[in-house]
Coordinates of C-alpha atoms in Angstrom, one line a residue:
M1334 CA 34.8 -28.1 2.4
K1335 CA 32.7 -25.6 4.3
K1336 CA 32.3 -22.0 3.3
N1337 CA 31.2 -19.2 5.7
H1338 CA 28.3 -17.1 4.4
V1339 CA 28.2 -13.4 5.3
I1340 CA 24.6 -12.1 5.2
P1341 CA 24.7 -8.4 4.4
D1342 CA 22.7 -5.9 6.4
P1343 CA 19.1 -6.7 5.3
I1344 CA 17.8 -3.2 5.7
R1345 CA 20.5 -1.8 3.4
N1346 CA 19.9 -4.4 0.8
L1347 CA 16.1 -4.9 0.7
Y1348 CA 14.6 -1.8 2.1
K1349 CA 17.0 1.0 1.5
K1350 CA 15.2 4.1 0.4
P1351 CA 16.6 6.7 -2.0
G1352 CA 19.0 9.0 -0.2
S1353 CA 19.1 7.0 3.0
R1354 CA 22.3 6.0 4.7
V1355 CA 22.7 2.8 6.7
K1356 CA 26.0 1.6 8.0
H1357 CA 26.7 -1.9 6.8
G1358 CA 26.6 -4.7 9.5
M1359 CA 25.0 -2.5 12.2
T1360 CA 22.5 -4.0 14.6
A1361 CA 19.1 -2.8 13.5
I1362 CA 17.6 -2.1 16.9
F1363 CA 18.7 -2.1 20.5
V1364 CA 17.6 -0.8 23.8
I1365 CA 19.7 1.5 26.0
L1366 CA 18.4 0.7 29.5
F1367 CA 19.0 4.2 30.8
I1368 CA 20.4 7.4 29.4
V1369 CA 20.2 9.9 32.3
C1370 CA 19.8 8.8 35.9
C1371 CA 19.0 10.8 39.0
F1372 CA 20.3 9.5 42.2
I1373 CA 18.8 9.8 45.7
F1374 CA 22.4 9.5 46.9
P1375 CA 25.5 10.2 44.9
V1376 CA 26.4 6.8 43.7
V1377 CA 27.6 5.5 40.3
S1378 CA 24.9 3.7 38.2
R1379 CA 25.6 0.3 36.8
A1380 CA 23.8 -1.9 34.2
N1381 CA 22.6 -4.2 36.9
D1382 CA 20.8 -1.4 38.7
F1383 CA 17.8 -2.4 36.6
E1384 CA 16.1 -5.5 35.2
T1385 CA 14.3 -5.1 32.0
T1386 CA 11.6 -7.3 30.4
A1387 CA 10.5 -6.2 26.9
E1388 CA 7.9 -7.4 24.4
T1389 CA 8.0 -6.2 20.9
F1390 CA 4.9 -6.5 18.7
Y1391 CA 5.0 -6.1 15.0
Y1392 CA 1.6 -5.7 13.3
L1393 CA 1.6 -6.2 9.5
D1394 CA -1.7 -5.2 7.9
N1395 CA -1.0 -2.8 5.0
P1396 CA 2.6 -3.1 3.7
P1397 CA 4.9 -1.3 3.6
T1398 CA 3.6 0.1 6.9
T1399 CA 4.4 -2.0 10.0
K1400 CA 3.0 -0.8 13.3
T1401 CA 5.5 -1.5 16.1
V1402 CA 4.8 -1.5 19.8
H1403 CA 7.4 -2.0 22.5
K1404 CA 6.1 -2.9 25.9
I1405 CA 8.9 -2.5 28.4
T1406 CA 8.9 -3.3 32.1
I1407 CA 11.8 -1.8 34.1
K1408 CA 12.4 -2.9 37.7
N1409 CA 14.8 -1.1 40.0
T1410 CA 17.3 -3.4 41.7
N1411 CA 19.2 -0.5 43.3
P1412 CA 17.1 1.5 45.8
T1413 CA 19.3 4.6 45.3
V1414 CA 18.8 5.0 41.6
Y1415 CA 15.9 5.9 39.3
L1416 CA 15.4 6.7 35.6
T1417 CA 14.7 10.1 34.2
S1418 CA 14.7 9.1 30.5
Y1419 CA 14.8 6.2 28.2
S1420 CA 15.9 5.8 24.6
L1421 CA 15.4 3.4 21.7
I1422 CA 18.1 3.5 19.0
F1423 CA 17.8 2.0 15.5
S1424 CA 19.8 1.9 12.4
E1425 CA 18.3 4.8 10.4
A1426 CA 14.7 4.0 9.8
E1427 CA 11.7 5.7 8.3
I1428 CA 9.2 5.9 11.2
D1429 CA 6.2 8.1 12.0
N1430 CA 3.3 8.6 14.5
V1431 CA 5.5 8.0 17.6
N1432 CA 3.5 7.7 20.9
C1433 CA 4.8 7.0 24.4
L1434 CA 3.1 5.9 27.6
S1435 CA 4.6 5.5 31.1
N1436 CA 2.4 3.6 33.6
S1437 CA -0.5 4.1 31.2
T1438 CA 0.0 7.9 31.1
S1439 CA 1.1 9.8 28.0
V1440 CA 4.6 11.2 28.3
P1441 CA 6.6 13.4 26.0
C1442 CA 9.0 11.7 23.6
V1443 CA 11.1 13.0 20.7
R1444 CA 12.5 11.4 17.6
Y1445 CA 15.8 12.6 16.0
T1446 CA 18.6 11.3 13.8
E1447 CA 22.2 11.3 14.9
N1448 CA 25.3 9.5 13.5
E1449 CA 23.1 7.7 10.9
R1450 CA 20.9 6.3 13.7
T1451 CA 17.3 7.0 14.6
H1452 CA 16.6 7.8 18.3
I1453 CA 13.3 7.9 20.2
K1454 CA 13.9 9.5 23.6
V1455 CA 11.3 9.4 26.4
D1456 CA 11.5 11.9 29.3
F1457 CA 9.8 10.9 32.5
N1458 CA 7.7 13.5 34.5
D1459 CA 7.5 11.3 37.6
I1460 CA 9.9 9.4 39.9
V1461 CA 9.7 5.7 40.3
A1462 CA 12.2 4.9 43.0
G1463 CA 13.0 2.2 45.5
K1464 CA 14.1 -1.4 45.2
N1465 CA 11.8 -3.5 43.1
A1466 CA 9.8 -0.4 42.0
V1467 CA 8.5 -1.0 38.5
R1468 CA 7.8 1.3 35.5
H1469 CA 5.7 0.1 32.6
L1470 CA 6.7 1.9 29.4
E1471 CA 5.0 1.6 26.0
I1472 CA 6.5 3.1 22.8
S1473 CA 4.6 2.7 19.5
Y1474 CA 5.2 4.0 16.0
Q1475 CA 4.7 3.2 12.3
N1476 CA 7.8 1.9 10.5
L1477 CA 8.0 2.1 6.7
S1478 CA 11.4 0.4 6.5
L1479 CA 10.7 -3.2 7.6
A1480 CA 8.2 -4.5 5.0
K1481 CA 7.9 -4.5 1.3
M1482 CA 5.1 -5.7 -1.0
E1483 CA 5.6 -6.8 -4.6
G1484 CA 2.5 -7.9 -6.4
N1485 CA 0.8 -10.4 -4.0
T1486 CA 3.9 -11.1 -2.0
T1487 CA 5.0 -9.4 1.3
D1488 CA 8.5 -9.6 2.6
I1489 CA 9.4 -8.3 6.1
F1490 CA 12.6 -8.2 8.1
L1491 CA 12.6 -8.3 11.9
P1492 CA 15.8 -6.7 13.2
S1493 CA 18.1 -8.4 15.7
Q1494 CA 17.9 -7.3 19.4
A1495 CA 20.9 -6.2 21.5
K1496 CA 22.0 -8.7 24.1
D1497 CA 22.0 -7.7 27.7
D1498 CA 22.4 -10.0 30.8
N1499 CA 19.8 -8.0 32.7
S1500 CA 17.1 -7.8 30.0
Q1501 CA 14.7 -10.3 28.4
N1502 CA 12.9 -9.6 25.1
T1503 CA 10.2 -11.5 23.3
I1504 CA 9.1 -10.7 19.8
Y1505 CA 5.7 -11.2 18.3
L1506 CA 5.0 -10.9 14.5
N1507 CA 1.3 -10.4 13.9
V1508 CA 0.5 -10.9 10.2
N1509 CA -3.0 -10.2 8.8
K1510 CA -4.3 -13.4 7.2
K1511 CA -5.3 -11.4 4.1
L1512 CA -1.6 -11.2 3.2
G1513 CA -1.5 -15.0 2.6
A1514 CA 0.2 -18.0 4.1
L1515 CA 3.8 -18.1 5.3
I1516 CA 6.2 -18.9 2.4
Y1517 CA 9.5 -18.6 4.1
F1518 CA 11.1 -17.9 7.5
S1519 CA 14.9 -17.6 7.8
Q1520 CA 14.5 -19.0 11.4
K1521 CA 11.7 -21.1 12.8
A1522 CA 9.4 -19.4 15.2
D1523 CA 9.3 -20.6 18.8
S1524 CA 5.6 -20.8 18.6
V1525 CA 2.8 -20.1 16.1
S1526 CA -0.8 -19.2 17.0
E1527 CA -3.8 -17.4 15.6
N1528 CA -5.9 -14.6 17.1
G1529 CA -8.8 -13.3 15.0
N1530 CA -7.5 -12.0 11.7
Y1531 CA -3.8 -12.5 12.7
Q1532 CA -1.2 -15.2 12.3
I1533 CA 1.1 -14.8 15.3
F1534 CA 4.7 -15.9 15.3
R1535 CA 6.7 -15.7 18.6
F1536 CA 10.5 -15.5 18.9
R1537 CA 12.9 -15.1 21.8
G1538 CA 14.9 -11.9 21.3
D1539 CA 18.2 -13.6 22.3
N1540 CA 17.5 -16.2 19.6
L1541 CA 17.7 -13.8 16.7
P1542 CA 21.4 -12.8 16.3
K1543 CA 20.9 -11.9 12.7
G1544 CA 17.3 -10.9 12.7
V1545 CA 14.5 -12.8 10.8
W1546 CA 13.5 -12.7 7.2
A1547 CA 9.9 -13.7 6.4
S1548 CA 7.8 -13.8 3.3
F1549 CA 4.0 -14.2 3.0
G1550 CA 1.6 -14.8 0.1
N1551 CA -0.6 -17.4 -1.6
T1552 CA 0.2 -16.8 -5.3
Q1553 CA 1.7 -14.3 -7.7
Y1554 CA 0.7 -13.3 -11.2
Y1555 CA 3.0 -12.2 -14.0
N1556 CA 2.1 -10.8 -17.4
F1557 CA 4.5 -11.9 -20.1
S1558 CA 5.2 -11.1 -23.7
L1559 CA 7.6 -13.5 -25.5
G1560 CA 9.2 -13.4 -28.9
Y1561 CA 10.5 -16.3 -31.0
R1562 CA 12.5 -16.6 -34.2
L1563 CA 11.9 -19.8 -36.1
S1564 CA 13.9 -21.6 -38.8
G1565 CA 14.5 -25.1 -40.0
N1566 CA 11.9 -27.9 -40.2
P1567 CA 9.7 -28.6 -38.4
R1568 CA 8.9 -25.0 -37.3
S1569 CA 8.4 -25.4 -33.6
L1570 CA 9.1 -23.7 -30.3
A1571 CA 8.6 -24.3 -26.5
L1572 CA 5.9 -22.3 -24.8
P1573 CA 6.1 -21.7 -21.1
P1574 CA 4.5 -24.9 -19.6
D1575 CA 2.4 -25.7 -16.6
T1576 CA 4.5 -27.1 -13.9
A1577 CA 4.1 -28.0 -10.2
Y1578 CA 4.8 -24.4 -9.4
Q1579 CA 3.0 -22.5 -12.1
K1580 CA -0.2 -22.3 -14.2
I1581 CA -0.2 -20.8 -17.7
Y1582 CA -3.0 -18.6 -19.2
L1583 CA -2.5 -17.8 -22.9
E1584 CA -4.0 -14.6 -24.2
S1585 CA -2.7 -15.0 -27.8
I1586 CA -0.3 -16.8 -30.0
L1587 CA 0.4 -15.0 -33.3
P1588 CA 0.3 -16.7 -35.7
A1589 CA -1.7 -19.6 -34.2
P1590 CA 0.1 -22.9 -34.0
K1591 CA -1.1 -26.0 -35.8
S1592 CA -0.9 -28.0 -32.6
V1593 CA 0.7 -28.1 -29.2
A1594 CA 2.0 -31.3 -27.5
V1595 CA 3.8 -32.1 -24.3
D1596 CA 7.2 -33.6 -24.8
A1597 CA 9.1 -36.1 -22.6
D1598 CA 10.5 -33.3 -20.4
G1599 CA 7.1 -31.6 -19.8
N1600 CA 7.6 -28.8 -22.3
W1601 CA 4.8 -27.5 -24.5
I1602 CA 6.0 -27.9 -28.0
A1603 CA 4.0 -25.7 -30.5
T1604 CA 4.3 -26.6 -34.2
F1605 CA 3.6 -24.0 -37.0
E1606 CA 3.3 -23.8 -40.7
R1607 CA 6.6 -23.9 -42.7
N1608 CA 6.4 -20.3 -43.7
V1609 CA 6.2 -18.9 -40.1
T1610 CA 9.5 -17.2 -39.1
Q1611 CA 8.4 -15.1 -36.1
V1612 CA 5.9 -15.8 -33.3
K1613 CA 4.7 -13.6 -30.4
V1614 CA 3.1 -15.2 -27.3
V1615 CA 1.2 -13.1 -24.7
G1616 CA -0.3 -14.4 -21.5
Q1617 CA -0.2 -14.6 -17.8
I1618 CA 1.5 -17.0 -15.4
Q1619 CA 0.2 -17.8 -11.9
V1620 CA 3.0 -18.9 -9.6
F1621 CA 2.7 -21.0 -6.4
P1622 CA 5.1 -21.0 -3.5
K1623 CA 4.8 -24.8 -3.0
P1624 CA 4.5 -27.6 -5.6
R1625 CA 1.0 -28.7 -6.5
L1626 CA 0.9 -32.3 -5.2
G1627 CA 0.1 -34.9 -7.8
F1628 CA 0.8 -32.6 -10.8
S1629 CA 2.9 -34.6 -13.3
P1630 CA 1.9 -34.5 -16.9
V1631 CA 5.1 -36.4 -17.7
S1632 CA 5.9 -39.5 -15.7
P1633 CA 9.3 -39.5 -14.0
Q1634 CA 9.4 -43.2 -13.4
K1635 CA 12.4 -43.8 -15.6
E1636 CA 15.4 -41.5 -15.7
P1637 CA 16.9 -40.9 -19.2
S1638 CA 20.2 -42.7 -20.0
P1639 CA 23.3 -41.5 -18.1
A1640 CA 24.4 -38.1 -19.4
T1641 CA 27.1 -38.2 -22.1
N1642 CA 27.1 -34.5 -22.9
R1643 CA 29.9 -32.1 -21.8
Y1644 CA 27.6 -30.3 -19.3
W1645 CA 26.3 -33.2 -17.3
S1646 CA 28.7 -36.0 -17.8
I1647 CA 31.2 -36.3 -14.9
T1648 CA 34.6 -37.6 -15.9
N1649 CA 36.9 -36.1 -13.2
P1650 CA 38.1 -39.1 -11.0
K1651 CA 38.2 -36.9 -7.9
L1652 CA 34.6 -35.7 -8.4
L1653 CA 33.4 -39.2 -9.1
D1654 CA 34.9 -40.3 -5.8
I1655 CA 33.3 -37.4 -3.9
A1656 CA 29.9 -38.2 -5.6
K1657 CA 29.8 -41.6 -4.1
N1658 CA 28.8 -40.0 -0.7
L1659 CA 26.3 -37.6 -2.3
K1660 CA 23.3 -39.9 -2.7
T1661 CA 20.4 -37.6 -1.9
P1662 CA 19.2 -34.3 -3.5
Q1663 CA 19.8 -32.6 -0.1
D1664 CA 23.4 -33.9 0.1
I1665 CA 24.0 -32.7 -3.5
N1666 CA 22.5 -29.3 -2.9
R1667 CA 24.6 -28.7 0.3
Y1668 CA 27.8 -29.8 -1.5
V1669 CA 27.1 -27.5 -4.5
V1670 CA 26.4 -24.5 -2.3
D1671 CA 29.5 -25.0 -0.2
L1672 CA 31.8 -25.7 -3.1
L1673 CA 30.9 -23.0 -5.6
S1674 CA 31.2 -19.2 -5.4
Y1675 CA 29.3 -16.8 -7.6
D1676 CA 31.6 -14.8 -10.0
K1677 CA 30.1 -11.3 -10.2
N1678 CA 32.8 -10.3 -12.7
K1679 CA 31.1 -12.4 -15.4
I1680 CA 28.2 -10.0 -15.3
N1681 CA 30.4 -7.4 -17.1
Q1682 CA 31.7 -9.9 -19.8
D1683 CA 30.4 -9.6 -23.3
Q1684 CA 30.1 -13.4 -23.7
I1685 CA 29.5 -15.9 -20.8
L1686 CA 30.7 -19.4 -21.5
R1687 CA 28.7 -22.3 -19.9
L1688 CA 31.4 -24.4 -18.2
G1689 CA 29.6 -27.6 -17.3
A1690 CA 30.0 -29.8 -14.2
N1691 CA 33.6 -30.9 -14.6
V1692 CA 35.0 -27.4 -15.2
A1693 CA 32.8 -26.0 -12.4
F1694 CA 34.4 -28.5 -10.0
L1695 CA 37.9 -27.5 -11.1
S1696 CA 37.1 -23.7 -11.1
P1697 CA 34.7 -23.3 -8.2
A1698 CA 35.2 -19.5 -8.0
S1699 CA 34.1 -19.0 -11.6
A1700 CA 30.5 -20.0 -11.3
V1701 CA 27.2 -18.4 -12.3
C1702 CA 23.8 -20.0 -12.1
S1703 CA 24.4 -22.4 -15.0
E1704 CA 27.4 -24.0 -13.1
Y1705 CA 25.4 -24.4 -9.9
T1706 CA 22.7 -26.1 -11.9
D1707 CA 24.8 -28.2 -14.1
L1708 CA 26.8 -29.6 -11.2
F1709 CA 23.6 -30.4 -9.2
V1710 CA 22.0 -32.1 -12.3
A1711 CA 25.2 -34.1 -13.1
L1712 CA 25.6 -35.4 -9.6
A1713 CA 21.9 -36.4 -9.4
K1714 CA 22.0 -38.2 -12.7
L1715 CA 25.1 -40.1 -11.6
H1716 CA 22.8 -41.7 -9.0
N1717 CA 19.8 -42.1 -11.5
L1718 CA 17.8 -39.5 -9.6
P1719 CA 15.0 -37.9 -11.7
V1720 CA 16.3 -34.4 -12.2
A1721 CA 16.2 -31.5 -14.7
E1722 CA 17.5 -28.1 -15.4
V1723 CA 14.9 -25.3 -15.4
N1724 CA 15.6 -22.2 -17.5
G1725 CA 13.4 -19.2 -17.0
Y1726 CA 12.9 -15.7 -15.6
A1727 CA 13.7 -14.8 -12.0
V1728 CA 12.5 -11.5 -10.3
N1729 CA 15.3 -10.2 -8.2
N1730 CA 15.3 -7.5 -5.5
D1731 CA 19.1 -7.2 -5.2
L1732 CA 21.8 -8.3 -7.6
D1733 CA 24.1 -9.1 -4.7
L1734 CA 21.7 -11.4 -2.9
E1735 CA 19.8 -12.7 -6.0
P1736 CA 22.1 -12.4 -9.0
T1737 CA 20.9 -13.1 -12.5
L1738 CA 22.3 -12.4 -16.0
L1739 CA 19.1 -10.9 -17.4
G1740 CA 21.0 -7.9 -18.6
K1741 CA 23.0 -10.1 -20.9
N1742 CA 19.7 -11.6 -22.3
I1743 CA 20.7 -14.8 -20.5
L1744 CA 18.0 -16.3 -18.3
H1745 CA 18.3 -17.7 -14.8
A1746 CA 18.8 -21.4 -14.3
W1747 CA 18.0 -23.7 -11.4
P1748 CA 17.4 -27.4 -10.8
Q1749 CA 14.3 -29.5 -10.0
Y1750 CA 14.2 -33.1 -8.8
W1751 CA 11.4 -35.7 -8.2
D1752 CA 10.9 -36.4 -4.5
G1753 CA 8.6 -39.3 -5.0
A1754 CA 5.4 -37.3 -5.1
T1755 CA 6.1 -34.2 -7.2
W1756 CA 8.8 -32.1 -8.9
K1757 CA 10.5 -29.9 -6.4
Q1758 CA 12.5 -26.8 -7.5
V1759 CA 15.6 -25.6 -5.6
D1760 CA 18.0 -22.7 -6.3
P1761 CA 21.5 -23.4 -5.0
T1762 CA 22.7 -20.1 -6.7
W1763 CA 20.5 -17.8 -4.6
E1764 CA 21.0 -20.0 -1.5
D1765 CA 24.7 -19.4 -1.8
T1766 CA 24.5 -15.6 -2.6
G1767 CA 21.6 -14.7 -0.3
G1768 CA 21.9 -17.1 2.6
R1769 CA 18.3 -18.3 2.3
D1770 CA 17.6 -22.0 2.5
Y1771 CA 16.0 -22.6 -1.0
F1772 CA 16.0 -26.4 -0.5
K1773 CA 13.4 -26.3 2.3
S1774 CA 11.2 -23.7 0.7
F1775 CA 10.9 -21.9 -2.6
D1776 CA 9.4 -18.5 -3.5
L1777 CA 7.1 -16.7 -5.9
K1778 CA 9.9 -15.2 -8.0
H1779 CA 10.8 -18.0 -10.4
V1780 CA 9.0 -18.4 -13.8
T1781 CA 9.7 -21.5 -15.9
F1782 CA 10.2 -21.1 -19.6
V1783 CA 11.8 -24.4 -20.6
I1784 CA 12.7 -27.7 -18.9
H1785 CA 15.9 -29.6 -19.9
R1786 CA 15.9 -33.2 -18.6
T1787 CA 16.8 -35.2 -21.7
D1788 CA 19.0 -32.6 -23.5
P1789 CA 20.9 -29.8 -21.7
V1790 CA 20.3 -27.3 -24.5
Y1791 CA 17.0 -28.0 -26.4
P1792 CA 14.4 -26.8 -26.5
Y1793 CA 15.5 -23.2 -26.6
P1794 CA 13.9 -20.5 -24.4
P1795 CA 12.3 -17.4 -26.1
D1796 CA 14.6 -15.0 -27.9
T1797 CA 13.0 -12.0 -26.3
Y1798 CA 10.9 -11.7 -23.1
Q1799 CA 9.2 -9.2 -21.0
V1800 CA 7.8 -10.2 -17.6
V1801 CA 6.0 -7.8 -15.2
F1802 CA 3.7 -8.2 -12.2
G1803 CA 0.1 -9.0 -13.2
K1804 CA -2.4 -6.2 -12.9
P1805 CA -4.6 -5.7 -11.0
F1806 CA -2.7 -7.2 -8.1
G1807 CA -4.5 -10.0 -6.2
D1808 CA -7.1 -10.6 -8.9
T1809 CA -7.6 -14.1 -10.2
P1810 CA -7.8 -14.5 -14.0
A1811 CA -11.3 -14.8 -15.4
E1812 CA -12.8 -18.3 -15.4
I1813 CA -11.8 -20.2 -18.4
K1814 CA -14.4 -21.8 -20.7
T1815 CA -12.8 -24.4 -22.9
K1816 CA -13.9 -24.5 -26.5
T1817 CA -13.7 -27.9 -28.2
G1818 CA -13.5 -28.8 -31.9
V1819 CA -15.2 -32.2 -32.4
G1820 CA -14.3 -34.5 -35.2
W1821 CA -15.8 -37.9 -35.7
S1822 CA -16.0 -41.0 -37.9
I1823 CA -18.1 -44.2 -37.6
F1824 CA -16.9 -47.6 -38.5
P1825 CA -18.9 -49.4 -41.2
L1826 CA -20.6 -51.6 -38.7
G1827 CA -21.5 -48.5 -36.6
L1828 CA -19.9 -49.8 -33.4
N1829 CA -17.7 -46.8 -32.5
L1830 CA -17.9 -43.1 -32.5
E1831 CA -14.4 -41.5 -32.7
I1832 CA -14.0 -38.0 -31.3
D1833 CA -11.1 -35.6 -31.5
L1834 CA -11.2 -32.9 -28.8
T1835 CA -9.0 -29.8 -29.4
N1836 CA -8.5 -27.5 -26.4
R1837 CA -9.2 -24.0 -27.7
G1838 CA -9.2 -22.4 -24.3
R1839 CA -6.6 -20.2 -22.6
T1840 CA -5.4 -22.8 -20.1
S1841 CA -4.7 -26.5 -19.9
L1842 CA -7.2 -29.2 -18.9
E1843 CA -6.2 -31.4 -16.0
N1844 CA -8.0 -34.6 -15.0
E1845 CA -11.2 -33.6 -16.7
S1846 CA -14.0 -36.1 -17.7
V1847 CA -15.4 -36.7 -21.2
K1848 CA -18.9 -38.1 -21.5
V1849 CA -21.4 -38.6 -24.3
S1850 CA -25.2 -38.5 -24.1
F1851 CA -25.7 -42.0 -25.5
S1852 CA -23.4 -43.9 -23.2
E1853 CA -22.6 -44.4 -19.5
T1854 CA -18.9 -44.8 -20.3
E1855 CA -16.7 -41.9 -19.0
K1856 CA -13.2 -41.1 -20.3
N1857 CA -10.6 -39.0 -18.5
I1858 CA -8.3 -36.3 -19.9
V1859 CA -5.2 -36.5 -17.7
F1860 CA -3.6 -33.4 -19.2
L1861 CA -4.3 -31.4 -22.4
P1862 CA -2.5 -28.0 -23.1
P1863 CA -4.1 -25.2 -25.1
Y1864 CA -4.2 -26.2 -28.8
G1865 CA -3.6 -29.8 -27.8
T1866 CA -5.8 -32.6 -29.2
Y1867 CA -7.3 -35.6 -27.3
K1868 CA -8.5 -38.6 -29.3
T1869 CA -11.0 -41.1 -27.9
S1870 CA -13.8 -43.3 -29.0
F1871 CA -17.1 -44.6 -27.6
Y1872 CA -19.0 -47.8 -28.3
V1873 CA -22.5 -47.2 -29.9
S1874 CA -25.0 -49.9 -29.0
P1875 CA -27.8 -50.8 -31.5
K1876 CA -30.3 -49.2 -29.1
A1877 CA -28.2 -46.0 -29.0
M1878 CA -28.0 -46.0 -32.8
I1879 CA -31.8 -45.9 -33.0
N1880 CA -31.8 -43.0 -30.6
L1881 CA -29.2 -41.2 -32.6
T1882 CA -31.3 -41.4 -35.7
Q1883 CA -33.8 -39.0 -34.0
K1884 CA -31.4 -36.4 -32.5
N1885 CA -27.8 -35.3 -32.5
P1886 CA -25.7 -36.5 -29.5
T1887 CA -23.8 -34.3 -27.2
V1888 CA -20.3 -34.6 -25.7
N1889 CA -19.6 -33.2 -22.2
V1890 CA -16.1 -32.0 -21.6
A1891 CA -15.1 -30.5 -18.2
G1892 CA -18.8 -30.0 -17.4
V1893 CA -19.6 -28.1 -20.7
K1894 CA -21.9 -29.7 -23.3
H1895 CA -21.1 -29.5 -27.0
D1896 CA -23.5 -30.7 -29.8
I1897 CA -22.1 -33.1 -32.4
I1898 CA -23.7 -31.5 -35.4
G1899 CA -24.5 -33.6 -38.4
I1900 CA -24.0 -37.0 -36.7
K1901 CA -27.7 -37.9 -37.1
T1902 CA -27.6 -38.1 -40.9
Q1903 CA -24.6 -40.3 -40.9
V1904 CA -26.1 -42.6 -38.2
I1905 CA -29.2 -43.0 -40.3
Y1906 CA -27.1 -43.8 -43.3
I1907 CA -25.0 -46.4 -41.4
F1908 CA -28.1 -47.7 -39.6
L1909 CA -29.7 -48.4 -43.0
I1910 CA -26.6 -50.0 -44.4
T1911 CA -26.1 -52.1 -41.3
F1912 CA -29.6 -53.5 -41.0
F1913 CA -30.9 -53.4 -44.6
A1914 CA -27.8 -54.3 -46.6
P1915 CA -28.0 -58.0 -45.7
I1916 CA -31.7 -58.0 -46.8
I1917 CA -30.8 -56.4 -50.1
V1918 CA -28.0 -58.8 -50.6
I1919 CA -30.2 -61.8 -49.9
L1920 CA -33.0 -60.5 -52.2
G1921 CA -30.4 -59.9 -54.9
L1922 CA -29.0 -63.4 -54.5
L1923 CA -32.5 -64.9 -54.8
L1924 CA -33.3 -62.9 -57.9
F1925 CA -30.0 -64.0 -59.4
L1926 CA -30.7 -67.6 -58.6
R1927 CA -34.2 -67.4 -60.0
H1928 CA -33.1 -66.0 -63.3
K1929 CA -30.3 -68.5 -63.5

């Protein structure tokens, strides 16, 4: 089953300004080859009286301003006709600083709005006549309607070009490197190059029937404040975890947890005292557009047992038969996007019932994000593919293109799957509603709160949440210095030093070394969340024990040294027991035998 997607007018949906009027579905920019013609002889002008070659340059340096330059070459093919004026016509746009040159000479041009369209008209002061005579025209201006910046991310839309058999148009998007790397293009560029501070993307104008969406950025920061209500025993909750797409920086957890551990799904489970009923968590999330390769605190080697719950267990015979041919995540994603349709009427309902995969299949027009996700997860689990539901916050620009149920205090849901190297997130809901390919590339708008791989419901996401762009924009959070709490005990023979390391920093430790001053042995912390504890032990040789009787040892964690205070006294005590106890026993035995 194939469903046609209608992509709404991007200018209307993403860049519409208050009070502006843009007709839906209108071509964003096109060139009228001639408006008024003068004739050497009284003949009727036709479109093939001229051949036009155009190059359009977009310079993106300081969003939302985009400098646009049209370089147009007009060649006469009819010796009896010449141009007296030329016009560019757009869907209504916010432009400024219009300048026009004809054959390198400044010429008058006017900008005006008519019938909800913006016109730039150039009047020529000279005559360029004769067959094959050429006029070089340059029109430049600043456009405030094409680009939009949110936090550290820049989105831009390049409008489609009108088709004309007698014109050729090439488009160049020049993006300043300071705006970050390419996150997404709705259409692949014909060529990519660099020139100084610019990344340059080249397109053929006739190859852009719907225009081009593009997004740039390296990372995004969000400040969050989350509230939890606790009950039952144990008192625990799921903190936003590190994932392949995000890094967590905790400012505060009030009250502080007793411990934090990573569960089988990758969630950070914080445990509290039994009298705690409410918890507030404040921090910052750094989001990445691509997964961090190699990040996997939880091994996906074995998929949990086949789903038996009502959300992910497929029982419909027809769906089971269809699923036989959906063996890859890409096949599954394509099927889900084509089958389901987002039900916007549910946004107005007081209660939204989660349907599950079987009901979603039978009622494809009644889907919201949970149905897209549950059907994807259920089909993947049927083939034992490592997969999970992600529940979290999504920053949306337009409820038509990127719908969420945040107004109902229901978070957005999307799937993730293991591709053999990392966890990859996809969003079939937004791919269906917005037309963007979320399987090939992701974005910087999704924030993970909880991961459901083993259970479709637990752990719960936060009860209340507030997520805003991090401030100041573009600043990296301060360098984190991890504080460690060191606990130790020494076996009676003095052969091992046991150490408990508790991460008291704001962020997790990943692949960090642990060394002690008395040994060449090095241990490795694969992953340790804030408030998490790592237990290890080091062998203490007799020579090392003698050295430890003279000074306290140190433990080096992630390049930071920490003194193990008080160890010297205990080492002396154990040293005396270890080496002098046998002598005392022998002397005691000799005295006993002598008196006997």
